[in-house]
Short mmCIF file of C-alpha atoms in Angstrom, two decimals:
data_model
loop_
_atom_site.label_atom_id
_atom_site.label_comp_id
_atom_site.label_asym_id
_atom_site.label_seq_id
_atom_site.Cartn_x
_atom_site.Cartn_y
_atom_site.Cartn_z
CA ALA A 1 25.48 -10.88 10.57
CA GLN A 2 26.07 -7.36 9.42
CA SER A 3 28.38 -4.54 10.42
CA VAL A 4 29.24 -0.99 9.42
CA THR A 5 32.57 0.82 9.52
CA GLN A 6 32.84 4.57 9.13
CA LEU A 7 36.35 5.77 8.44
CA GLY A 8 37.21 8.86 10.42
CA SER A 9 35.35 9.90 13.55
CA HIS A 10 35.95 13.60 12.79
CA VAL A 11 36.16 15.41 9.48
CA SER A 12 36.91 19.10 9.04
CA VAL A 13 36.05 20.79 5.74
CA SER A 14 36.15 24.35 4.53
CA GLU A 15 32.95 26.03 3.49
CA GLY A 16 32.50 25.41 -0.22
CA ALA A 17 34.77 22.36 -0.29
CA LEU A 18 33.84 18.77 -1.08
CA VAL A 19 32.42 16.69 1.74
CA LEU A 20 33.34 12.99 1.59
CA LEU A 21 32.31 10.59 4.33
CA ARG A 22 33.32 6.96 4.00
CA CYS A 23 31.25 3.94 4.89
CA ASN A 24 31.99 0.25 4.39
CA TYR A 25 29.65 -2.52 5.35
CA SER A 26 29.48 -6.26 5.61
CA SER A 27 26.33 -8.23 5.08
CA SER A 28 25.71 -11.84 4.17
CA VAL A 29 22.62 -10.88 2.18
CA PRO A 30 21.80 -7.93 -0.09
CA PRO A 31 21.62 -4.91 2.17
CA TYR A 32 19.60 -1.78 2.37
CA LEU A 33 21.90 1.15 3.11
CA PHE A 34 21.18 4.45 4.78
CA TRP A 35 22.78 7.73 5.78
CA TYR A 36 21.33 9.65 8.70
CA VAL A 37 22.26 13.07 10.06
CA GLN A 38 22.00 14.10 13.70
CA TYR A 39 22.12 17.68 14.90
CA PRO A 40 22.95 18.39 18.57
CA ASN A 41 20.29 17.20 20.99
CA GLN A 42 18.07 15.96 18.20
CA GLY A 43 17.04 12.63 16.78
CA LEU A 44 18.23 11.19 13.49
CA GLN A 45 17.02 12.44 10.14
CA LEU A 46 17.25 10.33 7.00
CA LEU A 47 19.48 11.87 4.32
CA LEU A 48 19.16 9.13 1.73
CA LYS A 49 18.81 5.40 1.27
CA TYR A 50 19.69 2.67 -1.19
CA THR A 51 17.25 -0.18 -1.61
CA THR A 52 17.44 -1.50 -5.17
CA GLY A 53 18.01 -0.12 -8.65
CA ALA A 54 20.19 2.87 -9.42
CA THR A 55 23.40 2.75 -7.42
CA LEU A 56 23.81 6.52 -7.26
CA VAL A 57 21.31 7.83 -4.76
CA LYS A 58 20.43 11.48 -4.28
CA GLY A 59 19.20 12.74 -0.96
CA ILE A 60 18.22 15.91 0.79
CA ASN A 61 20.38 19.00 1.25
CA GLY A 62 22.48 18.23 -1.84
CA PHE A 63 23.95 14.97 -0.55
CA GLU A 64 24.38 11.86 -2.62
CA ALA A 65 25.89 8.41 -2.14
CA GLU A 66 26.98 5.60 -4.40
CA PHE A 67 26.49 1.92 -3.65
CA LYS A 68 29.49 -0.10 -4.83
CA LYS A 69 28.85 -3.76 -4.27
CA SER A 70 32.35 -4.86 -5.30
CA GLU A 71 33.88 -2.55 -2.71
CA THR A 72 31.10 -3.03 -0.13
CA SER A 73 31.00 0.74 0.21
CA PHE A 74 28.38 3.46 0.41
CA HIS A 75 30.30 6.73 0.63
CA LEU A 76 28.45 10.02 1.14
CA THR A 77 29.39 13.16 -0.78
CA LYS A 78 28.35 16.76 -1.19
CA PRO A 79 30.10 18.98 -3.73
CA SER A 80 30.07 22.15 -1.65
CA ALA A 81 29.87 22.27 2.12
CA HIS A 82 27.65 24.77 3.93
CA MET A 83 27.99 25.85 7.53
CA SER A 84 24.63 24.21 8.17
CA ASP A 85 26.15 20.82 7.28
CA ALA A 86 27.99 20.74 10.62
CA ALA A 87 26.50 17.70 12.35
CA GLU A 88 27.13 14.03 13.01
CA TYR A 89 26.52 11.59 10.21
CA PHE A 90 25.71 7.91 10.59
CA CYS A 91 25.82 5.17 8.02
CA ALA A 92 23.51 2.22 8.64
CA VAL A 93 22.76 -1.15 7.08
CA PHE A 94 19.56 -3.20 7.19
CA SER A 95 19.02 -6.68 5.88
CA ASP A 96 15.80 -8.65 5.90
CA SER A 97 17.50 -11.54 7.63
CA TRP A 98 18.81 -9.30 10.43
CA GLY A 99 15.61 -7.31 10.68
CA LYS A 100 17.00 -4.17 12.25
CA LEU A 101 19.31 -1.24 11.57
CA GLN A 102 23.01 -1.59 12.37
CA PHE A 103 24.72 1.78 12.68
CA GLY A 104 28.31 2.85 12.29
CA ALA A 105 30.02 4.83 15.02
CA GLY A 106 29.40 8.12 13.25
CA THR A 107 31.48 10.90 11.71
CA GLN A 108 31.41 14.39 13.20
CA VAL A 109 31.63 17.03 10.48
CA VAL A 110 33.00 20.48 11.27
CA VAL A 111 32.70 23.20 8.63
CA THR A 112 35.16 26.08 8.82
CA PRO A 113 34.63 29.49 7.18
CA ASP B 1 3.48 17.90 14.69
CA THR B 2 2.89 14.38 13.42
CA GLY B 3 6.38 13.04 14.01
CA VAL B 4 7.66 10.68 16.68
CA SER B 5 7.62 12.24 20.12
CA GLN B 6 9.42 11.22 23.29
CA ASP B 7 8.94 12.26 26.87
CA PRO B 8 10.77 13.43 28.86
CA ARG B 9 13.56 14.95 26.79
CA HIS B 10 15.94 14.91 29.73
CA LYS B 11 15.98 12.87 32.91
CA ILE B 12 18.45 13.10 35.77
CA THR B 13 18.19 10.44 38.41
CA LYS B 14 20.18 8.95 41.24
CA ARG B 15 21.68 5.50 41.02
CA GLY B 16 19.21 2.87 42.14
CA GLN B 17 16.10 4.76 41.15
CA ASN B 18 13.61 3.57 38.54
CA VAL B 19 12.86 5.62 35.44
CA THR B 20 10.26 5.34 32.69
CA PHE B 21 10.35 6.87 29.23
CA ARG B 22 7.49 7.23 26.80
CA CYS B 23 7.46 7.15 23.01
CA ASP B 24 4.54 8.14 20.80
CA PRO B 25 5.11 6.88 17.26
CA ILE B 26 3.65 8.25 14.08
CA SER B 27 0.03 7.15 14.03
CA GLU B 28 -0.62 4.02 11.95
CA HIS B 29 3.04 2.96 12.19
CA ASN B 30 2.91 -0.63 13.34
CA ARG B 31 6.64 -1.03 14.04
CA LEU B 32 8.29 0.68 16.98
CA TYR B 33 11.98 0.46 17.86
CA TRP B 34 14.08 1.46 20.86
CA TYR B 35 17.77 2.30 20.54
CA ARG B 36 20.43 3.43 22.96
CA GLN B 37 23.14 5.88 21.98
CA THR B 38 26.19 6.61 24.10
CA LEU B 39 28.62 9.44 23.53
CA GLY B 40 30.66 9.01 20.39
CA GLN B 41 28.76 5.95 19.24
CA GLY B 42 25.99 5.18 16.83
CA PRO B 43 22.60 4.05 18.07
CA GLU B 44 22.45 0.45 19.25
CA PHE B 45 19.32 -1.63 18.86
CA LEU B 46 17.51 -2.55 22.07
CA THR B 47 14.12 -3.96 21.10
CA TYR B 48 11.23 -3.64 18.71
CA PHE B 49 7.49 -4.15 18.53
CA GLN B 50 5.12 -5.18 15.79
CA ASN B 51 1.88 -3.66 17.02
CA GLU B 52 1.69 -4.73 20.68
CA ALA B 53 3.96 -7.76 20.31
CA GLN B 54 7.60 -7.45 21.36
CA LEU B 55 9.39 -9.44 18.69
CA GLU B 56 13.04 -9.14 19.59
CA LYS B 57 15.24 -8.00 22.44
CA SER B 58 18.95 -7.27 22.28
CA ARG B 59 21.41 -8.78 24.71
CA LEU B 60 21.98 -5.16 25.75
CA LEU B 61 18.54 -5.24 27.34
CA SER B 62 19.29 -6.64 30.77
CA ASP B 63 16.67 -7.87 33.21
CA ARG B 64 16.48 -4.36 34.63
CA PHE B 65 15.01 -3.10 31.36
CA SER B 66 11.44 -3.67 30.29
CA ALA B 67 9.49 -2.29 27.37
CA GLU B 68 5.80 -2.38 26.62
CA ARG B 69 3.43 -1.29 23.92
CA PRO B 70 0.12 -2.25 25.45
CA LYS B 71 -2.32 -1.12 22.78
CA GLY B 72 -0.04 -1.04 19.82
CA SER B 73 0.26 2.71 19.98
CA PHE B 74 2.62 4.39 22.46
CA SER B 75 5.44 2.51 24.13
CA THR B 76 7.21 2.78 27.46
CA LEU B 77 10.75 1.80 28.38
CA GLU B 78 11.43 1.28 32.08
CA ILE B 79 14.81 0.92 33.70
CA GLN B 80 14.83 -0.41 37.24
CA ARG B 81 17.65 0.16 39.74
CA THR B 82 19.49 2.49 37.40
CA GLU B 83 23.27 2.34 37.18
CA GLN B 84 25.72 4.97 36.00
CA GLY B 85 26.35 2.87 32.92
CA ASP B 86 22.75 3.42 31.89
CA SER B 87 23.50 7.08 31.16
CA ALA B 88 22.81 7.51 27.47
CA MET B 89 20.40 8.90 24.90
CA TYR B 90 17.42 6.61 24.39
CA LEU B 91 15.94 6.92 20.92
CA CYS B 92 12.61 5.69 19.67
CA ALA B 93 11.76 5.14 16.02
CA SER B 94 8.70 3.96 14.14
CA SER B 95 8.01 2.62 10.67
CA LEU B 96 5.09 1.56 8.57
CA GLY B 97 5.83 -2.10 8.18
CA ALA B 98 8.92 -4.21 8.27
CA GLY B 99 11.84 -4.38 5.91
CA GLY B 100 14.43 -1.99 4.63
CA PHE B 101 12.01 -0.30 2.25
CA ASN B 102 10.19 1.21 5.19
CA GLU B 103 12.00 4.21 6.59
CA GLN B 104 12.40 4.44 10.33
CA PHE B 105 11.45 7.87 11.66
CA PHE B 106 13.26 8.86 14.82
CA GLY B 107 12.10 10.87 17.79
CA PRO B 108 14.27 13.51 19.49
CA GLY B 109 15.39 11.11 22.20
CA THR B 110 15.44 11.07 25.98
CA ARG B 111 18.79 11.87 27.53
CA LEU B 112 19.28 9.98 30.78
CA THR B 113 21.91 10.98 33.32
CA VAL B 114 22.43 8.69 36.29
CA LEU B 115 24.32 10.32 39.16
#
């Protein structure tokens, strides 16, 4: 079995401030980890993914995430928030034994001027 | 546009009616997935296809739901005798192969409202 927990359903950040979105997962086998972004009335777009190798993963739009096996975490960060970062963000886990993506409940990011 | 497309984008129906959604995956993608997303939640897996074969169905997929991918290309999701609880965004995704290495590309979704 596998599951994903995203801490905080809503996050408000000031433009230019650090964005930190938290994700913890459980998986009985080595997981593949993903962050997706969803803008209103649109589908999901992949921000970044961890499969194997380097634990610090860089994605699009200046986002990055670090896989920490000991903490079963995959937190998403961006050093400086832009207004265009306002969206909903989903963490997801995939394992070969499960065979499908399991998503967290999502975190809505609001960016204030 | 060579991405995943879904039709219609919005559907409003009355309780008890049947509805059908279509998904056109990225060409040559042999895996096709259906998800359901309700307000304030992440997408939940419904079913997936490897070419034309439906390999797995979630317990969320009641007997009123049926999905097909007859020629291994586009897929349809039909809901019979719709209920208000079926109101949700239905997302389709496709990937080139199985496994976590293969990114799932998502369509824009079909938003269903059951009155």
